Coordinates of C-alpha atoms and ligand atoms in Angstrom, one line a residue:
X1 CA -32.2 30.4 105.0
X2 CA -35.8 29.7 106.1
X3 CA -35.8 33.2 107.6
X4 CA -34.7 34.9 104.4
X5 CA -37.4 33.3 102.3
X6 CA -40.0 33.9 105.0
X7 CA -39.1 37.7 104.7
X8 CA -39.7 37.5 101.0
X9 CA -42.9 35.5 101.6
X10 CA -44.1 38.1 104.1
X11 CA -43.4 41.0 101.8
X12 CA -45.3 39.3 99.0
X13 CA -48.2 38.6 101.3
X14 CA -48.3 42.3 102.4
X15 CA -48.3 43.3 98.7
X16 CA -51.2 40.9 98.0
X17 CA -53.2 42.2 101.0
X18 CA -52.5 45.8 99.9
X19 CA -53.6 44.9 96.4
X20 CA -56.8 43.3 97.7
X21 CA -57.7 46.3 99.9
X22 CA -57.0 48.8 97.2
X23 CA -58.9 46.9 94.6
X24 CA -61.9 46.3 96.9
X25 CA -62.2 49.9 98.0
X26 CA -61.4 51.6 94.6
X27 CA -63.2 49.0 92.5
X28 CA -60.5 49.4 89.9
X29 CA -58.4 46.2 90.0
X30 CA -56.1 47.2 87.2
X31 CA -55.0 50.4 88.8
X32 CA -54.7 48.6 92.2
X33 CA -52.4 46.0 90.6
X34 CA -50.2 48.7 89.0
X35 CA -49.9 50.6 92.3
X36 CA -49.0 47.5 94.3
X37 CA -46.6 46.2 91.8
X38 CA -44.9 49.6 91.4
X39 CA -44.5 49.9 95.2
X40 CA -43.1 46.4 95.4
X41 CA -40.6 47.1 92.6
X42 CA -39.6 50.4 94.2
X43 CA -38.9 48.6 97.5
X44 CA -36.8 46.0 95.8
X45 CA -35.0 48.6 93.7
X46 CA -34.1 50.6 96.9
X47 CA -32.6 47.4 98.5
X48 CA -30.5 46.7 95.3
X49 CA -29.4 50.3 95.1
X50 CA -28.1 50.1 98.7
X51 CA -26.3 46.9 97.9
X52 CA -24.7 48.4 94.8
X53 CA -23.4 51.4 96.8
X54 CA -21.9 49.1 99.4
X55 CA -20.2 47.0 96.7
X56 CA -19.0 50.2 95.0
X57 CA -17.4 51.4 98.2
X58 CA -15.4 48.1 98.4
X59 CA -17.7 45.8 100.5
X60 CA -16.1 47.3 103.6
X61 CA -16.7 45.3 106.8
X62 CA -17.3 48.4 108.8
X63 CA -20.2 49.4 106.5
X64 CA -21.8 46.0 106.3
X65 CA -25.6 46.2 107.0
X66 CA -28.5 43.9 107.7
X67 CA -31.0 42.7 105.1
X68 CA -33.2 39.8 106.0
X69 CA -34.2 39.0 102.4
X70 CA -32.3 37.4 99.5
X71 CA -30.1 40.6 99.3
X72 CA -28.9 39.5 102.7
X73 CA -27.5 36.3 101.2
X74 CA -25.6 38.3 98.6
X75 CA -24.2 40.6 101.4
X76 CA -23.1 37.7 103.6
X77 CA -21.5 35.9 100.6
X78 CA -19.6 39.0 99.5
X79 CA -18.6 39.8 103.1
X80 CA -17.3 36.2 103.5
X81 CA -15.3 36.3 100.3
X82 CA -13.8 39.7 101.2
X83 CA -12.7 38.2 104.5
X84 CA -11.0 35.3 102.7
X85 CA -9.5 37.6 100.1
X86 CA -8.1 39.9 102.9
X87 CA -6.6 36.9 104.7
X88 CA -4.9 35.7 101.5
X89 CA -3.6 39.2 100.8
X90 CA -2.1 39.5 104.2
X91 CA -0.5 36.0 103.9
X92 CA 0.9 36.8 100.4
X93 CA 2.2 40.2 101.6
X94 CA 4.0 38.5 104.5
X95 CA 5.5 35.9 102.2
X96 CA 6.6 38.5 99.7
X97 CA 8.2 40.6 102.5
X98 CA 10.1 37.5 103.7
X99 CA 11.2 36.7 100.2
X100 CA 12.3 40.2 99.7
X101 CA 14.3 40.1 102.9
X102 CA 15.9 36.8 101.8
X103 CA 16.8 37.9 98.3
X104 CA 18.1 41.2 99.7
X105 CA 20.4 39.3 101.9
X106 CA 22.0 37.4 99.0
X107 CA 25.5 38.6 98.3
X108 CA 24.8 38.6 94.5
X109 CA 23.2 41.6 92.9
X110 CA 19.7 40.5 91.7
X111 CA 17.6 42.6 89.4
X112 CA 14.1 41.6 88.2
X113 CA 13.4 42.7 84.6
X114 CA 10.3 42.7 82.5
X115 CA 10.0 41.9 78.8
X116 CA 11.4 45.3 77.7
X117 CA 14.3 44.9 80.2
X118 CA 12.8 47.6 82.5
X119 CA 13.8 47.2 86.1
X120 CA 10.9 46.0 88.3
X121 CA 12.9 45.3 91.4
X122 CA 16.5 45.1 92.7
X123 CA 18.2 44.2 95.9
X124 CA 20.9 46.1 97.9
X125 CA 24.0 44.6 96.3
X126 CA 22.7 45.8 92.9
X127 CA 23.5 49.3 94.2
X128 CA 27.2 48.8 94.9
X129 CA 27.8 46.4 92.0
X130 CA 25.6 47.8 89.3
X131 CA 24.9 51.3 90.5
X132 CA 21.1 50.7 90.5
X133 CA 19.0 52.5 93.1
X134 CA 15.6 51.4 94.4
X135 CA 13.1 52.9 94.1
X136 CA 14.6 55.7 91.9
X137 CA 15.6 53.4 89.0
X138 CA 12.5 51.2 89.1
X139 CA 10.6 51.3 85.8
X140 CA 13.7 52.5 83.8
X141 CA 15.3 50.6 81.0
X142 CA 18.5 48.8 82.0
X143 CA 20.3 50.1 78.9
X144 CA 19.6 53.7 80.1
X145 CA 21.5 53.0 83.3
X146 CA 24.2 50.6 82.5
X147 CA 25.7 51.6 79.1
X148 CA 27.9 48.6 78.5
X149 CA 27.3 47.3 74.9
X150 CA 28.5 43.7 75.7
X151 CA 26.1 43.5 78.6
X152 CA 23.2 44.7 76.5
X153 CA 24.0 42.4 73.7
X154 CA 24.2 39.5 76.2
X155 CA 20.9 40.5 77.8
X156 CA 19.1 40.6 74.4
X157 CA 20.6 37.3 73.3
X158 CA 21.8 35.2 76.3
X159 CA 21.8 31.9 74.4
X160 CA 25.1 32.7 72.8
X161 CA 27.0 32.7 76.1
X162 CA 26.2 31.2 79.5
X163 CA 27.4 34.4 81.3
X164 CA 29.6 37.4 80.6
X165 CA 32.2 39.3 82.5
X166 CA 32.2 43.1 82.5
X167 CA 33.8 45.8 84.6
X168 CA 31.5 47.1 87.3
X169 CA 29.9 50.5 86.4
X170 CA 30.6 51.5 90.0
X171 CA 34.4 50.7 90.0
X172 CA 36.1 49.7 86.7
X173 CA 38.7 47.7 88.7
X174 CA 36.0 45.3 89.9
X175 CA 35.1 42.5 87.5
X176 CA 31.6 41.2 87.7
X177 CA 30.1 38.1 86.2
X178 CA 26.6 38.6 84.9
X179 CA 24.1 35.8 84.2
X180 CA 20.5 36.1 82.9
X181 CA 17.9 33.7 84.1
X182 CA 14.5 33.8 82.3
X183 CA 11.3 32.7 84.0
X184 CA 7.6 32.9 83.7
X185 CA 6.2 34.7 80.7
X186 CA 8.8 37.3 79.6
X187 CA 10.3 37.9 83.0
X188 CA 14.0 37.6 83.7
X189 CA 16.5 37.9 86.6
X190 CA 19.9 39.5 86.1
X191 CA 22.3 38.0 88.7
X192 CA 25.7 39.7 89.0
X193 CA 28.6 38.7 91.3
X194 CA 32.0 40.1 92.1
X195 CA 34.6 37.8 90.5
X196 CA 37.6 40.1 90.8
X197 CA 39.4 37.8 93.3
X198 CA 39.0 34.7 91.1
X199 CA 40.0 36.7 88.1
X200 CA 43.1 37.9 89.8
X201 CA 44.0 34.5 91.0
X202 CA 43.5 33.0 87.5
X203 CA 45.7 35.8 86.1
X204 CA 48.5 35.2 88.6
X205 CA 48.3 31.5 88.0
X206 CA 48.5 32.0 84.3
X207 CA 51.4 34.4 84.6
X208 CA 53.1 32.0 87.0
X209 CA 52.7 29.1 84.5
X210 CA 53.9 31.2 81.6
X211 CA 57.0 32.5 83.6
X212 CA 57.9 29.1 84.9
X213 CA 57.6 27.5 81.5
X214 CA 59.8 30.3 80.1
X215 CA 62.4 29.9 82.8
X216 CA 62.5 26.1 82.4
X217 CA 63.3 26.4 78.7
X218 CA 67.0 27.4 79.1
X219 CA 68.0 24.7 81.6
X220 CA 66.2 22.1 79.5
X221 CA 68.1 23.2 76.4
X222 CA 71.4 22.7 78.3
X223 CA 70.3 19.2 79.6
X224 CA 69.3 18.3 76.0
X225 CA 72.6 19.4 74.7
X226 CA 74.5 17.3 77.2
X227 CA 72.3 14.3 76.5
X228 CA 73.1 14.6 72.7
X229 CA 76.8 14.8 73.6
X230 CA 76.5 11.6 75.6
X231 CA 74.8 9.9 72.7
X232 CA 78.1 10.1 70.7
X233 CA 80.0 8.3 73.5
X234 CA 81.4 5.0 72.2
X235 CA 82.3 3.4 75.6
X236 CA 79.0 3.5 77.2
X237 CA 77.6 0.4 78.9
X238 CA 74.3 -1.2 77.8
X239 CA 72.5 0.0 80.9
X240 CA 74.0 3.4 80.4
X241 CA 72.6 3.6 76.9
X242 CA 69.2 2.5 78.2
X243 CA 69.3 5.2 80.8
X244 CA 70.3 7.8 78.2
X245 CA 67.4 6.8 76.0
X246 CA 64.9 7.2 78.9
X247 CA 66.4 10.5 79.9
X248 CA 66.1 11.7 76.2
X249 CA 62.5 10.6 76.0
X250 CA 61.6 12.4 79.2
X251 CA 63.5 15.5 78.1
X252 CA 61.6 15.4 74.9
X253 CA 58.3 15.2 76.8
X254 CA 59.3 18.1 79.0
X255 CA 60.1 20.2 75.9
X256 CA 56.7 19.5 74.4
X257 CA 55.0 20.3 77.7
X258 CA 56.8 23.6 78.0
X259 CA 56.0 24.4 74.4
X260 CA 52.3 23.6 75.0
X261 CA 52.2 25.7 78.2
X262 CA 53.8 28.7 76.4
X263 CA 51.5 28.4 73.4
X264 CA 48.5 28.1 75.7
X265 CA 49.5 31.3 77.6
X266 CA 50.0 33.0 74.2
X267 CA 46.6 32.1 72.8
X268 CA 44.8 33.1 76.0
X269 CA 46.4 36.5 76.1
X270 CA 43.8 38.6 74.1
X271 CA 41.2 38.6 71.4
X272 CA 42.2 39.2 67.8
X273 CA 40.6 42.1 66.0
X274 CA 39.0 41.0 62.7
X275 CA 41.7 42.8 60.6
X276 CA 44.5 41.7 62.8
X277 CA 47.0 38.9 61.9
X278 CA 49.3 37.9 59.1
X279 CA 48.4 36.3 55.8
X280 CA 48.8 32.5 56.3
X281 CA 49.1 30.1 53.4
X282 CA 47.2 26.9 54.1
X283 CA 49.7 24.9 52.0
X284 CA 52.5 26.2 54.1
X285 CA 50.7 24.9 57.2
X286 CA 51.0 21.5 55.5
X287 CA 54.8 21.8 55.5
X288 CA 54.9 22.6 59.2
X289 CA 52.5 19.7 60.0
X290 CA 54.5 17.2 58.0
X291 CA 57.6 18.1 60.0
X292 CA 55.8 17.6 63.3
X293 CA 54.5 14.2 62.1
X294 CA 58.0 12.9 61.3
X295 CA 58.3 11.3 64.7
X296 CA 55.3 9.0 64.0
X297 CA 56.1 5.7 62.2
X298 CA 52.5 5.4 61.0
X299 CA 52.2 8.9 59.6
X300 CA 51.6 7.5 56.1
X301 CA 47.9 6.8 57.1
X302 CA 47.3 10.5 57.4
X303 CA 45.7 11.8 54.2
X304 CA 46.1 15.6 53.8
X305 CA 44.0 17.9 51.7
X306 CA 45.4 21.4 52.0
X307 CA 44.3 23.4 48.9
X308 CA 46.9 25.8 47.6
X309 CA 44.4 28.7 46.9
X310 CA 43.3 29.1 50.5
X311 CA 44.8 31.7 52.9
X312 CA 43.8 32.8 56.4
X313 CA 44.3 36.0 58.3
X314 CA 45.6 35.1 61.8
X315 CA 48.5 34.2 63.9
X316 CA 50.5 31.5 62.1
X317 CA 52.0 29.7 65.1
X318 CA 48.5 29.4 66.7
X319 CA 46.8 28.1 63.6
X320 CA 49.7 25.6 63.2
X321 CA 49.1 24.7 66.9
X322 CA 45.5 23.8 66.0
X323 CA 46.5 21.6 63.1
X324 CA 49.3 19.8 64.9
X325 CA 47.3 19.1 68.1
X326 CA 44.3 17.7 66.3
X327 CA 46.2 15.6 63.9
X328 CA 48.5 14.2 66.6
X329 CA 45.5 13.3 68.7
X330 CA 43.9 11.5 65.8
X331 CA 47.1 9.4 65.4
X332 CA 47.4 8.8 69.1
X333 CA 43.8 7.8 69.7
X334 CA 43.2 5.6 66.7
X335 CA 44.6 2.2 65.7
X336 CA 47.7 2.3 63.5
X337 CA 45.9 0.6 60.6
X338 CA 43.0 3.1 60.3
X339 CA 43.2 6.1 58.1
X340 CA 43.1 9.7 59.4
X341 CA 41.5 12.3 57.0
X342 CA 42.7 15.9 57.4
X343 CA 41.0 18.6 55.3
X344 CA 40.7 22.3 54.7
X345 CA 37.7 23.3 52.7
X346 CA 35.2 26.1 52.2
X347 CA 31.7 25.7 53.6
X348 CA 28.6 26.9 51.8
X349 CA 28.7 30.0 54.1
X350 CA 32.1 31.1 52.7
X351 CA 33.8 30.0 55.9
X352 CA 37.0 28.0 56.0
X353 CA 36.8 24.7 57.8
X354 CA 39.6 22.6 59.1
X355 CA 38.6 19.1 60.1
X356 CA 40.2 15.9 61.2
X357 CA 38.4 12.7 61.0
X358 CA 39.6 9.4 62.6
X359 CA 38.2 5.9 63.1
X360 CA 39.5 5.6 66.6
X361 CA 37.9 4.6 69.9
X362 CA 35.6 7.7 69.9
X363 CA 34.5 9.6 73.0
X364 CA 31.5 9.2 75.3
X365 CA 28.9 12.1 74.9
X366 CA 29.2 13.1 78.6
X367 CA 33.0 13.5 78.2
X368 CA 33.0 15.8 75.2
X369 CA 32.3 19.0 77.1
X370 CA 35.2 18.4 79.4
X371 CA 37.9 17.7 76.7
X372 CA 38.8 21.4 76.3
X373 CA 39.5 22.0 80.0
X374 CA 43.2 22.4 80.5
X375 CA 45.0 19.4 81.9
X376 CA 41.9 17.2 81.2
X377 CA 42.8 13.7 80.0
X378 CA 40.4 10.9 79.2
X379 CA 40.4 7.9 81.6
X380 CA 41.8 5.5 79.1
X381 CA 44.2 8.0 77.6
X382 CA 45.9 8.5 80.9
X383 CA 46.7 4.9 81.2
X384 CA 47.6 4.1 77.6
X385 CA 48.9 7.3 75.8
X386 CA 51.3 10.0 77.1
X387 CA 50.1 13.5 77.0
X388 CA 49.7 16.8 78.9
X389 CA 45.9 17.4 78.6
X390 CA 46.7 20.8 77.0
X391 CA 46.2 20.0 73.3
X392 CA 42.5 20.6 73.0
X393 CA 42.6 23.6 75.5
X394 CA 45.1 25.2 73.0
X395 CA 42.8 24.4 70.1
X396 CA 39.7 25.9 71.9
X397 CA 41.5 29.1 72.9
X398 CA 43.2 29.6 69.6
X399 CA 39.8 29.1 67.9
X400 CA 38.2 31.6 70.2
X401 CA 40.9 34.1 69.7
X402 CA 40.4 33.9 65.9
X403 CA 36.6 34.1 66.2
X404 CA 36.4 30.5 65.1
X405 CA 34.1 27.7 66.3
X406 CA 35.6 24.5 67.5
X407 CA 33.3 21.5 67.3
X408 CA 33.7 17.8 68.4
X409 CA 31.4 15.1 67.0
X410 CA 32.2 11.6 68.1
X411 CA 30.6 8.2 68.4
X412 CA 32.2 5.6 70.7
X413 CA 33.6 2.7 68.8
X414 CA 33.3 4.4 65.5
X415 CA 35.6 7.5 65.6
X416 CA 35.6 11.3 65.9
X417 CA 35.6 14.4 63.8
X418 CA 37.2 17.6 65.2
X419 CA 36.5 20.7 63.2
X420 CA 37.4 24.4 63.5
X421 CA 35.3 26.8 61.4
X422 CA 36.9 30.2 60.7
X423 CA 34.6 33.2 60.1
X424 CA 34.5 34.5 56.5
X425 CA 36.3 37.7 57.5
X426 CA 39.4 35.7 58.2
X427 CA 39.3 33.8 54.9
X428 CA 41.3 35.1 52.0
X429 CA 41.7 33.3 48.6
X430 CA 43.2 33.2 45.3
X431 CA 40.0 33.7 43.3
X432 CA 41.2 32.1 40.0
X433 CA 41.7 28.7 41.6
X434 CA 38.9 28.9 44.0
X435 CA 36.3 26.0 44.3
X436 CA 34.0 25.0 47.1
X437 CA 34.4 21.5 48.6
X438 CA 31.4 19.9 50.5
X439 CA 32.0 19.1 54.2
X440 CA 32.7 15.5 55.3
X441 CA 29.7 13.5 56.4
X442 CA 29.3 13.6 60.2
X443 CA 29.4 10.4 62.2
Ligands
LIG501 P1 46.2 14.8 75.6 O1 46.1 14.2 74.2 O2 47.5 15.3 76.0 O3 45.6 13.9 76.7 P2 44.3 16.7 74.7 O4 43.8 18.0 75.3 O5 44.8 16.8 73.4 O6 45.3 16.1 75.7 O7 43.1 15.8 74.7 C1 42.3 15.6 75.9 C2 41.6 14.2 75.9 O8 40.7 14.2 74.8 C3 42.5 13.1 75.6 O9 43.2 12.7 76.8 C4 41.6 12.0 75.0 O10 41.0 11.3 76.1 C5 40.6 12.8 74.3 N1 40.8 12.9 72.8 C6 41.4 13.9 72.2 N2 41.5 13.6 70.8 C7 40.8 12.4 70.7 C8 40.5 11.6 69.5 N3 40.9 11.9 68.3 N4 39.9 10.4 69.8 C9 39.5 10.0 71.0 N5 39.8 10.8 72.1 C10 40.4 11.9 72.0

């Protein structure tokens, strides 16, 4: 440091001596000062110009030069910073390379997208699952390469669904599950995996359950017939009658279970087109529901509001399944002295809503999301109430099939409200008698 400033002090001293000599010999101190100052400025300017050229060329280490004045400090500082920067760059590059290698080794196709859904990067599996090639497709918009409308709709609005399943653009027989993960400012990752095996397994399991239920129906009908015949027997002992009652109860349960399994496999089969389905009278649904409730001694506590002017477009047996399952649950899971309110009404969005409100034990918040899984039964229900765990799965799938939204609102200790909202394109009405009814207050 001392050296640097001594260089500057030396140069100033030389300038002062030159100024003195010039002034003394010429006798014109003004001209002498101008000349000395000009020379000094030129000398400084030359050094700065050289520095500027070195910076412009990228402060290369190979072209670094010596300057013993203050310019030297700048050179050394810049040189040092460049060295640190290069070290960091090398480290980041290595890290990036390692990360690339790791992501490329993932079995899932991974595609990095920018705000406009242009491809910035993709790994190897993206080639054989999504038909994306790197580097050829980098910079292109995803929609120009994969022309699947459901994928594009999902990518633009992923909040509607957690993931989607589509056929692979490489092989339509391969089903892929696609998930979008957003990160940073406007960046996202598309992650796709081959789920054909799971899908096939699910399909065969579904078919097996549907076939088995179908096959079980005939023997059960025969058993049921024989049990009914035995009921008429006069000379049966007390214990024989008790056994008969138990056998009848179990056969009844089995019949319900088979019906539920068959209905579930039916509602899962395909998605209903908006104009598909028969015209269903809501008041006729009431008749079917009342028949199903006949077995409950406490059915009088169920208050039904099924307006006569409302009609739905859909599959009658499936809508009936929604009604019966939700009302039966409300009876099963609430005390016999508490009312159950069952209503069909039109919301302010011109959608028909079916809701069932009870004042039962209610459901814990963490449990709600699991209720629609098939065979799921609540801890307490398993011990206290008989059931198959299929009811709410049927409701969920039947609602999905009709484009409806199934919602559960519940508060432990207070009760629950189960509602199914049908889209307006499914709602038909007798306009003369139409009037809107406000929704029930939520718990
Ligand atoms: P199941 O009634 O045969 O057990 P469901 O699929 O109909 O099967 O219902 C799943 C679970 O949801 C039930 O076991 C019960 O714990 C819970 N549940 C359903 N309806 C109600 C309700 N109205 N009140 C409280 N819990 C309910």
